[in-house]
């Protein structure tokens, strides 16, 4: 079976799983975190990513960003940054890192110090990214196929493993159900979920939540599962604040 057919089959399973999760949520009241916050009350959220969340692959801003970015902007004042340098990290105390490009060693040191000093980070570190891209492998602007800064995770006493088998897998984040695609597994000294997909770490005076999947942010290709995934991201960010 070709990779394209496998992905199509996986997305069909996503829709079935999402429908079941949506049914399970029907009787729950919508939490206040899902409602847009007034502009003046939106905290700063730094965004460091190698995914096409802010710009499309053609670097056009005509589309106004991805659905994930639109959702984040309803709750936060999103400030994109290009590297995890001290000057960039000084712009806020809450950071969302989503499959970032490899960072220079000195910036990884700065990121670690920023977290230990009280910063909070939600890191999506995917060892097998399935995000569709028109750009060829090896193109430096293509979303990273795997999370490369594993030395940072090792410094935080975490190990990220690739999945034994690719495919769709339900999980949870922010106490809400999510759908992941070919997630990895995390191991180490932090508080790790039973399925190994989410690790929550206390690092000095700061905290880090690491998720071994970034495809869950690809809401345009996740059908009915997309909105639920974004709500879970909101909840996890709110818990980190």
Short mmCIF file of C-alpha atoms in Angstrom, two decimals, residues 25 30 36 203:
data_model
loop_
_atom_site.label_atom_id
_atom_site.label_comp_id
_atom_site.label_asym_id
_atom_site.label_seq_id
_atom_site.Cartn_x
_atom_site.Cartn_y
_atom_site.Cartn_z
CA UNK A 25 -17.96 16.03 24.60
CA UNK A 30 -17.93 24.61 26.89
CA UNK A 36 -12.15 34.69 22.67
CA UNK A 203 12.82 22.88 35.31
#
